[in-house]
Backbone as numpy.savetxt, mean C-alpha at the origin, in Angstrom:
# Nx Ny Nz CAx CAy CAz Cx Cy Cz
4.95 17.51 10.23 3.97 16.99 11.17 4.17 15.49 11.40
4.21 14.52 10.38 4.73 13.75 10.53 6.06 13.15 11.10
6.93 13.77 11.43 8.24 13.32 12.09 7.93 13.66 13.34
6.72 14.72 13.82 6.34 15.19 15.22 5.28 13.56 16.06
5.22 13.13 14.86 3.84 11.95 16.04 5.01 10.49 15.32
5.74 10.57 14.93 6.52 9.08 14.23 8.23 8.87 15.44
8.17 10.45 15.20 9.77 10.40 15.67 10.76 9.36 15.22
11.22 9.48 14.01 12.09 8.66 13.23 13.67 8.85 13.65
14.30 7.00 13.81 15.28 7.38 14.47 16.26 8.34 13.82
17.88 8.67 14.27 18.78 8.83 13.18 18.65 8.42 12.08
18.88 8.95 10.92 19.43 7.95 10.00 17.94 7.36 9.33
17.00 7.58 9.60 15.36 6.85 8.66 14.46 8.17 8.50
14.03 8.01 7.36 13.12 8.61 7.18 11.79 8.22 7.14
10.36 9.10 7.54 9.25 8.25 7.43 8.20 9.65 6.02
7.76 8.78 5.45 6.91 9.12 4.41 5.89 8.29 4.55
5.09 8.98 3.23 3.87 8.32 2.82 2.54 8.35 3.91
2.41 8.60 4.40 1.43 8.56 5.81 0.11 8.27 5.05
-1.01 7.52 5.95 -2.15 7.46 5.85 -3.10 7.58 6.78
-3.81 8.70 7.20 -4.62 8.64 8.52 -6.10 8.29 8.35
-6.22 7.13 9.90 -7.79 7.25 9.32 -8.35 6.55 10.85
-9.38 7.30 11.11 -10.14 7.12 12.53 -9.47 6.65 13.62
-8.36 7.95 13.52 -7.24 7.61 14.95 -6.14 6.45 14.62
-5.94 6.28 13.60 -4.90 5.19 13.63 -4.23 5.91 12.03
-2.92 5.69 12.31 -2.40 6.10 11.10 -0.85 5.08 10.87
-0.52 5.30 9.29 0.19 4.04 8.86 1.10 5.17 7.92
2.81 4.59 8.14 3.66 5.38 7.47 5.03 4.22 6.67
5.21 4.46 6.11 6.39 3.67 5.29 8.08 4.46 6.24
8.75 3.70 6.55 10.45 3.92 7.23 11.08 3.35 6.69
11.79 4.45 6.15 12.85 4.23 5.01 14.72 4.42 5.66
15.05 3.33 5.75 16.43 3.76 6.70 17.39 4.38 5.03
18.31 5.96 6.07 19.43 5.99 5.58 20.29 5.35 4.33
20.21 5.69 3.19 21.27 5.04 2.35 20.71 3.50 2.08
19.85 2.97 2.44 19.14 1.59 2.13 18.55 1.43 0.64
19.02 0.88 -0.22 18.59 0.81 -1.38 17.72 0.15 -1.45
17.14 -0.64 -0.39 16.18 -1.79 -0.07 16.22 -1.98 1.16
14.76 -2.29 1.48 14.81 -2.46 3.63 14.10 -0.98 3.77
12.48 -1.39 3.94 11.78 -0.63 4.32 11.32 -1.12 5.33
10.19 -0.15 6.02 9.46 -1.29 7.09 7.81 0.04 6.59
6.87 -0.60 7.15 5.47 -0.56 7.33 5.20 -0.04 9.08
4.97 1.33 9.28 4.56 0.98 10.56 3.31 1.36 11.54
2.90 0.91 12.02 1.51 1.77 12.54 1.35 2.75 14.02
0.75 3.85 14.16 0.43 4.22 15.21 -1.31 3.94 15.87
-1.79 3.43 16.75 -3.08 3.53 17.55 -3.05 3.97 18.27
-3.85 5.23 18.38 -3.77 5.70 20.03 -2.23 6.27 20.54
-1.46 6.08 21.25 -0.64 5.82 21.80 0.53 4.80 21.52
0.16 3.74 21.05 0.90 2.08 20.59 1.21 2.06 19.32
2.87 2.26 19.00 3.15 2.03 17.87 3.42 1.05 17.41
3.92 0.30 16.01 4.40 -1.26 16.35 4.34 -1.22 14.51
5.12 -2.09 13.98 5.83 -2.53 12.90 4.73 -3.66 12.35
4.10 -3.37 11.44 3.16 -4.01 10.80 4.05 -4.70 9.66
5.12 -4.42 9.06 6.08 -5.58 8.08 7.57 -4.87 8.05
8.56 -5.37 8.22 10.10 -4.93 8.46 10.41 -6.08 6.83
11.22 -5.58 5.83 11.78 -6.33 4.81 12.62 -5.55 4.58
14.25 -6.82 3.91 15.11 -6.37 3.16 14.86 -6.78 1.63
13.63 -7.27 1.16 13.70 -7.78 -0.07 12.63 -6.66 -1.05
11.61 -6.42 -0.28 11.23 -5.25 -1.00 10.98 -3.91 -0.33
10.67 -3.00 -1.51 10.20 -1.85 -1.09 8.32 -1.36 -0.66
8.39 -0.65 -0.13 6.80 -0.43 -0.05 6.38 0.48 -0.23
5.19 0.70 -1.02 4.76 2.53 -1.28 3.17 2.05 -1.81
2.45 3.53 -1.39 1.07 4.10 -1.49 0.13 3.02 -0.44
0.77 3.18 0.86 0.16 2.64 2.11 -1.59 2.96 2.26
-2.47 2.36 2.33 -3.37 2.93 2.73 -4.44 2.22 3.91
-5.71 3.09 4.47 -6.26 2.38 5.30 -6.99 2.36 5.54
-8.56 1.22 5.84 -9.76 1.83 5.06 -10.16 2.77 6.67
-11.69 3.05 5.90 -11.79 4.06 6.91 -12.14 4.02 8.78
-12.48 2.21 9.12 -12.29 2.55 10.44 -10.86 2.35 11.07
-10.03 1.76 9.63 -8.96 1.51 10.18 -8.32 0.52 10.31
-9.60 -0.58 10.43 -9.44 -2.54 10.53 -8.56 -2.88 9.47
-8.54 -2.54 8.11 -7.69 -3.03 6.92 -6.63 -1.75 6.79
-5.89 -2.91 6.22 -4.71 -2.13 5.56 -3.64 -2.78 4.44
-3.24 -1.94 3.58 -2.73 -2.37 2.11 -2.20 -1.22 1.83
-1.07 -2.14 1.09 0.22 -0.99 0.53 0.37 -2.26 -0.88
1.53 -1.29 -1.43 2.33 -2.23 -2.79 3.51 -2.80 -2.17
4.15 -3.44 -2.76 5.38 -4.30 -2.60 5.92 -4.22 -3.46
7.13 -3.98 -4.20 8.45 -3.79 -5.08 9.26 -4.95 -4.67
9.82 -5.85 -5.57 10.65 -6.86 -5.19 11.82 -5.69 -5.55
13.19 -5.64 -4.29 14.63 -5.28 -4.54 15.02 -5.75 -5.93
15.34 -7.30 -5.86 15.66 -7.91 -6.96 15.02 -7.60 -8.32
13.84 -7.35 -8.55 13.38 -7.05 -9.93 12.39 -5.62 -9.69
11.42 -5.70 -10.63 10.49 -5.03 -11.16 8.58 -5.97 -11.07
9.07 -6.99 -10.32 7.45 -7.57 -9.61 6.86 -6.88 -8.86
5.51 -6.23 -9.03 4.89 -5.92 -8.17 3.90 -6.50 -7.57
3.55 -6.58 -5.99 2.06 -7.22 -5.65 1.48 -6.18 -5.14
0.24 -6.17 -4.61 -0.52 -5.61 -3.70 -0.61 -6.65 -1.98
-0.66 -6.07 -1.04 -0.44 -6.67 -0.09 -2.14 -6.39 0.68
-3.09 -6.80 1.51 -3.50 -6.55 2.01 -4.02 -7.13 3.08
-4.16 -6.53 4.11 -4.37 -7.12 5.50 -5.18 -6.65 6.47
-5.95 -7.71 7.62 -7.10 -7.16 8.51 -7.91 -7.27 8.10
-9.24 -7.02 9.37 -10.03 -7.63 9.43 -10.29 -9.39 9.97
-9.07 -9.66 10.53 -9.07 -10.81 10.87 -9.02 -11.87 10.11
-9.18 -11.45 8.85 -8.34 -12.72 7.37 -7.01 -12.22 7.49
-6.36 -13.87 7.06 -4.54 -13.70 6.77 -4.66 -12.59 5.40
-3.82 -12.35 5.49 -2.86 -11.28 4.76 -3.37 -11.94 2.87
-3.52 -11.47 1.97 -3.37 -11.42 0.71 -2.72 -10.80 0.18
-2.11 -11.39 -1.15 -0.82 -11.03 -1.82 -1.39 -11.24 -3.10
-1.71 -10.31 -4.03 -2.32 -9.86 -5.21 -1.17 -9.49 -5.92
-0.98 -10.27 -6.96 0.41 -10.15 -7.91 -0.34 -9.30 -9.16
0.58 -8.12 -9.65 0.34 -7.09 -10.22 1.01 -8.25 -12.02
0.60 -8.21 -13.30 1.04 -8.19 -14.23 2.21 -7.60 -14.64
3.08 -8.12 -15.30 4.74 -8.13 -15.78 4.29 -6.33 -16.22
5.48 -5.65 -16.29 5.86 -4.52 -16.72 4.26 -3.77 -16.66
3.85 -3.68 -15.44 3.27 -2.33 -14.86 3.11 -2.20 -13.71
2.99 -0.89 -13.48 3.24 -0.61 -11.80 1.72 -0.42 -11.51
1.84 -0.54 -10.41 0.46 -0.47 -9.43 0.72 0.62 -8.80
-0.58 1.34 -8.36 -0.56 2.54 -7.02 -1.71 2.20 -6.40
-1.91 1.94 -5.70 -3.13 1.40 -4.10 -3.30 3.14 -4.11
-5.12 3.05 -4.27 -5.71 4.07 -4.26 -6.41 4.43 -3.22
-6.91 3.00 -2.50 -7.74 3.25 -1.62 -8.49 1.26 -1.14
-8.42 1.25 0.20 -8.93 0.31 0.26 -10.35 0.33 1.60
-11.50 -0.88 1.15 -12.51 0.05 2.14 -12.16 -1.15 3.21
-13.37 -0.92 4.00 -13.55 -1.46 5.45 -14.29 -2.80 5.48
-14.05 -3.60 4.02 -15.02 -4.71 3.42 -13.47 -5.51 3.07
-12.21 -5.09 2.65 -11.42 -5.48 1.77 -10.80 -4.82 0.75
-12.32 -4.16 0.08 -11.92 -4.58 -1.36 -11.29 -3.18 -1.41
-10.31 -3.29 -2.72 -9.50 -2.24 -2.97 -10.17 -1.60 -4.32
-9.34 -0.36 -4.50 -9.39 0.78 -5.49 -8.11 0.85 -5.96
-7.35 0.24 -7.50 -6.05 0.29 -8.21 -5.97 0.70 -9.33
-4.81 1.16 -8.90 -4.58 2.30 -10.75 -3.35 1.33 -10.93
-3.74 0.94 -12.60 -2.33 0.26 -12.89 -1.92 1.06 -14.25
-0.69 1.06 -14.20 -0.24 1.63 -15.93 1.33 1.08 -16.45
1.27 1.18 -17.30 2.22 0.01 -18.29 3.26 0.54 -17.71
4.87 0.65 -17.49 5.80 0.99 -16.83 6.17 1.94 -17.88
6.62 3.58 -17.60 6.84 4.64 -18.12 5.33 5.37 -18.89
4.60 4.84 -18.59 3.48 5.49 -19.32 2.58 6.33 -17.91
1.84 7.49 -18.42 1.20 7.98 -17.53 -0.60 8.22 -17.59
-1.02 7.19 -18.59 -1.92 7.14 -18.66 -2.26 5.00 -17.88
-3.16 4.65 -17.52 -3.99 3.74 -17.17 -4.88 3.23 -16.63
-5.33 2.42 -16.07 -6.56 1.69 -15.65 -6.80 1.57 -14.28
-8.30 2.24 -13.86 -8.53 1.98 -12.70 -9.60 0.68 -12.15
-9.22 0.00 -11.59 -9.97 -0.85 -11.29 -10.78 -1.18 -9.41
-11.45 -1.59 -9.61 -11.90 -2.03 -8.00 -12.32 -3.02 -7.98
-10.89 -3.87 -7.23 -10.70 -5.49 -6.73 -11.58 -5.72 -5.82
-12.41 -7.01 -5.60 -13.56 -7.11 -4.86 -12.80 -8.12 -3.37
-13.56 -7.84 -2.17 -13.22 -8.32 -1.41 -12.90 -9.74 -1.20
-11.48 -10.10 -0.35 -11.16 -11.93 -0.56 -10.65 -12.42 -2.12
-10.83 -11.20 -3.31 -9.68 -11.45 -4.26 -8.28 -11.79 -4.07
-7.81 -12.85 -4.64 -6.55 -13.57 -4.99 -5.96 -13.22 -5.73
-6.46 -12.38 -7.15 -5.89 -11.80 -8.04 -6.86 -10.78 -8.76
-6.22 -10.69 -9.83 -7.12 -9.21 -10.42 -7.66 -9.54 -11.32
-8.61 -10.97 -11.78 -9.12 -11.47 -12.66 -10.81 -11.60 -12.73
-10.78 -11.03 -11.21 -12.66 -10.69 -11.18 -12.85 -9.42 -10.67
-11.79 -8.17 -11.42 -11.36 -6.80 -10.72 -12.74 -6.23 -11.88
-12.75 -5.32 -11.77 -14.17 -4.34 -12.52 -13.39 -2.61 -12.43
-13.14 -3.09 -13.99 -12.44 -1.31 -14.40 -13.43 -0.77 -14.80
-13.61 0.34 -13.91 -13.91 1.96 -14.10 -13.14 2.46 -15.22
-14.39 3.07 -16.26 -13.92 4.06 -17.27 -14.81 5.44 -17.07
-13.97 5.83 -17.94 -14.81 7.39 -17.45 -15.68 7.51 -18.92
-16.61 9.02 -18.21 -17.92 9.13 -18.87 -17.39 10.22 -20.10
-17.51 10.11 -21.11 -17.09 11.20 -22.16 -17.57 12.68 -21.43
-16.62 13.52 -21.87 -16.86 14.69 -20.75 -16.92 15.04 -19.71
-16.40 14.30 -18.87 -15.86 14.54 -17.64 -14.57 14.95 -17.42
């Protein structure tokens, strides 16, 4: 379904999709590229390239629900840095740097900013969910969610 509303050229693939109140957001992954993704959006009709890079990768795109924001992760090529990226709403863009040796997955971000992140130590499959508050710079006034015994 996705290659039916993206139409990816030769040679790219598109994953990851996120739909939300008519606007939807997919990660394009060219051919054999070990690095060099792009970010791209559809509205309506109007598609258009929300970030083109050869330095990192991008994954777990998301978008809140009218659509105004949007946030994915960032993978530096060169290493194992991760940030969170997020954008819209008419504030510049924020770049939320993830802590040395763990990965991030963007769970969800609302229509305020603020995000929903699962982080876990690199190779482990257990960790921490947190929800970064809107206009955060970093993840130092984030508020982790634990769960209720028995659930």
């Amino acid at each position: 379904m996705l290659r039916r509303l993206t139409y990816p050229p030769a040679g790219a693939t598109d994953s990851s999709p996120a739909w939300s109140h008519g606007t939807l957001l997919w990660v394009r992954i060219r051919s054999g590229a070990t690095c060099g993704y792009e970010l791209d959006r559809l509205d309506g009709n109007t598609a258009s390239t929300v970030v083109r890079s050869g330095t990192v990768s991008i994954s777990t795109p998301q978008l809140s629900p009218s659509g105004a924001w949007q946030a994915w992760v960032e993978v530096a090529c060169a290493g194992s840095a991760n940030r969170v990226v997020v954008s819209g709403g008419g504030a510049p863009a924020r770049r939320l740097s993830v802590p040395a040796g763990t990965n991030a997955v963007l769970r969800d971000v609302r229509d305020d900013g603020a995000l929903v992140l699962w982080l876990m130590s690199s190779g482990q499959s257990t960790g921490t969910l947190l929800v970064v508050p809107p206009g955060a710079l970093d993840l130092t006034g984030a508020h982790q969610l634990t769960a209720v015994s028995g659930c």
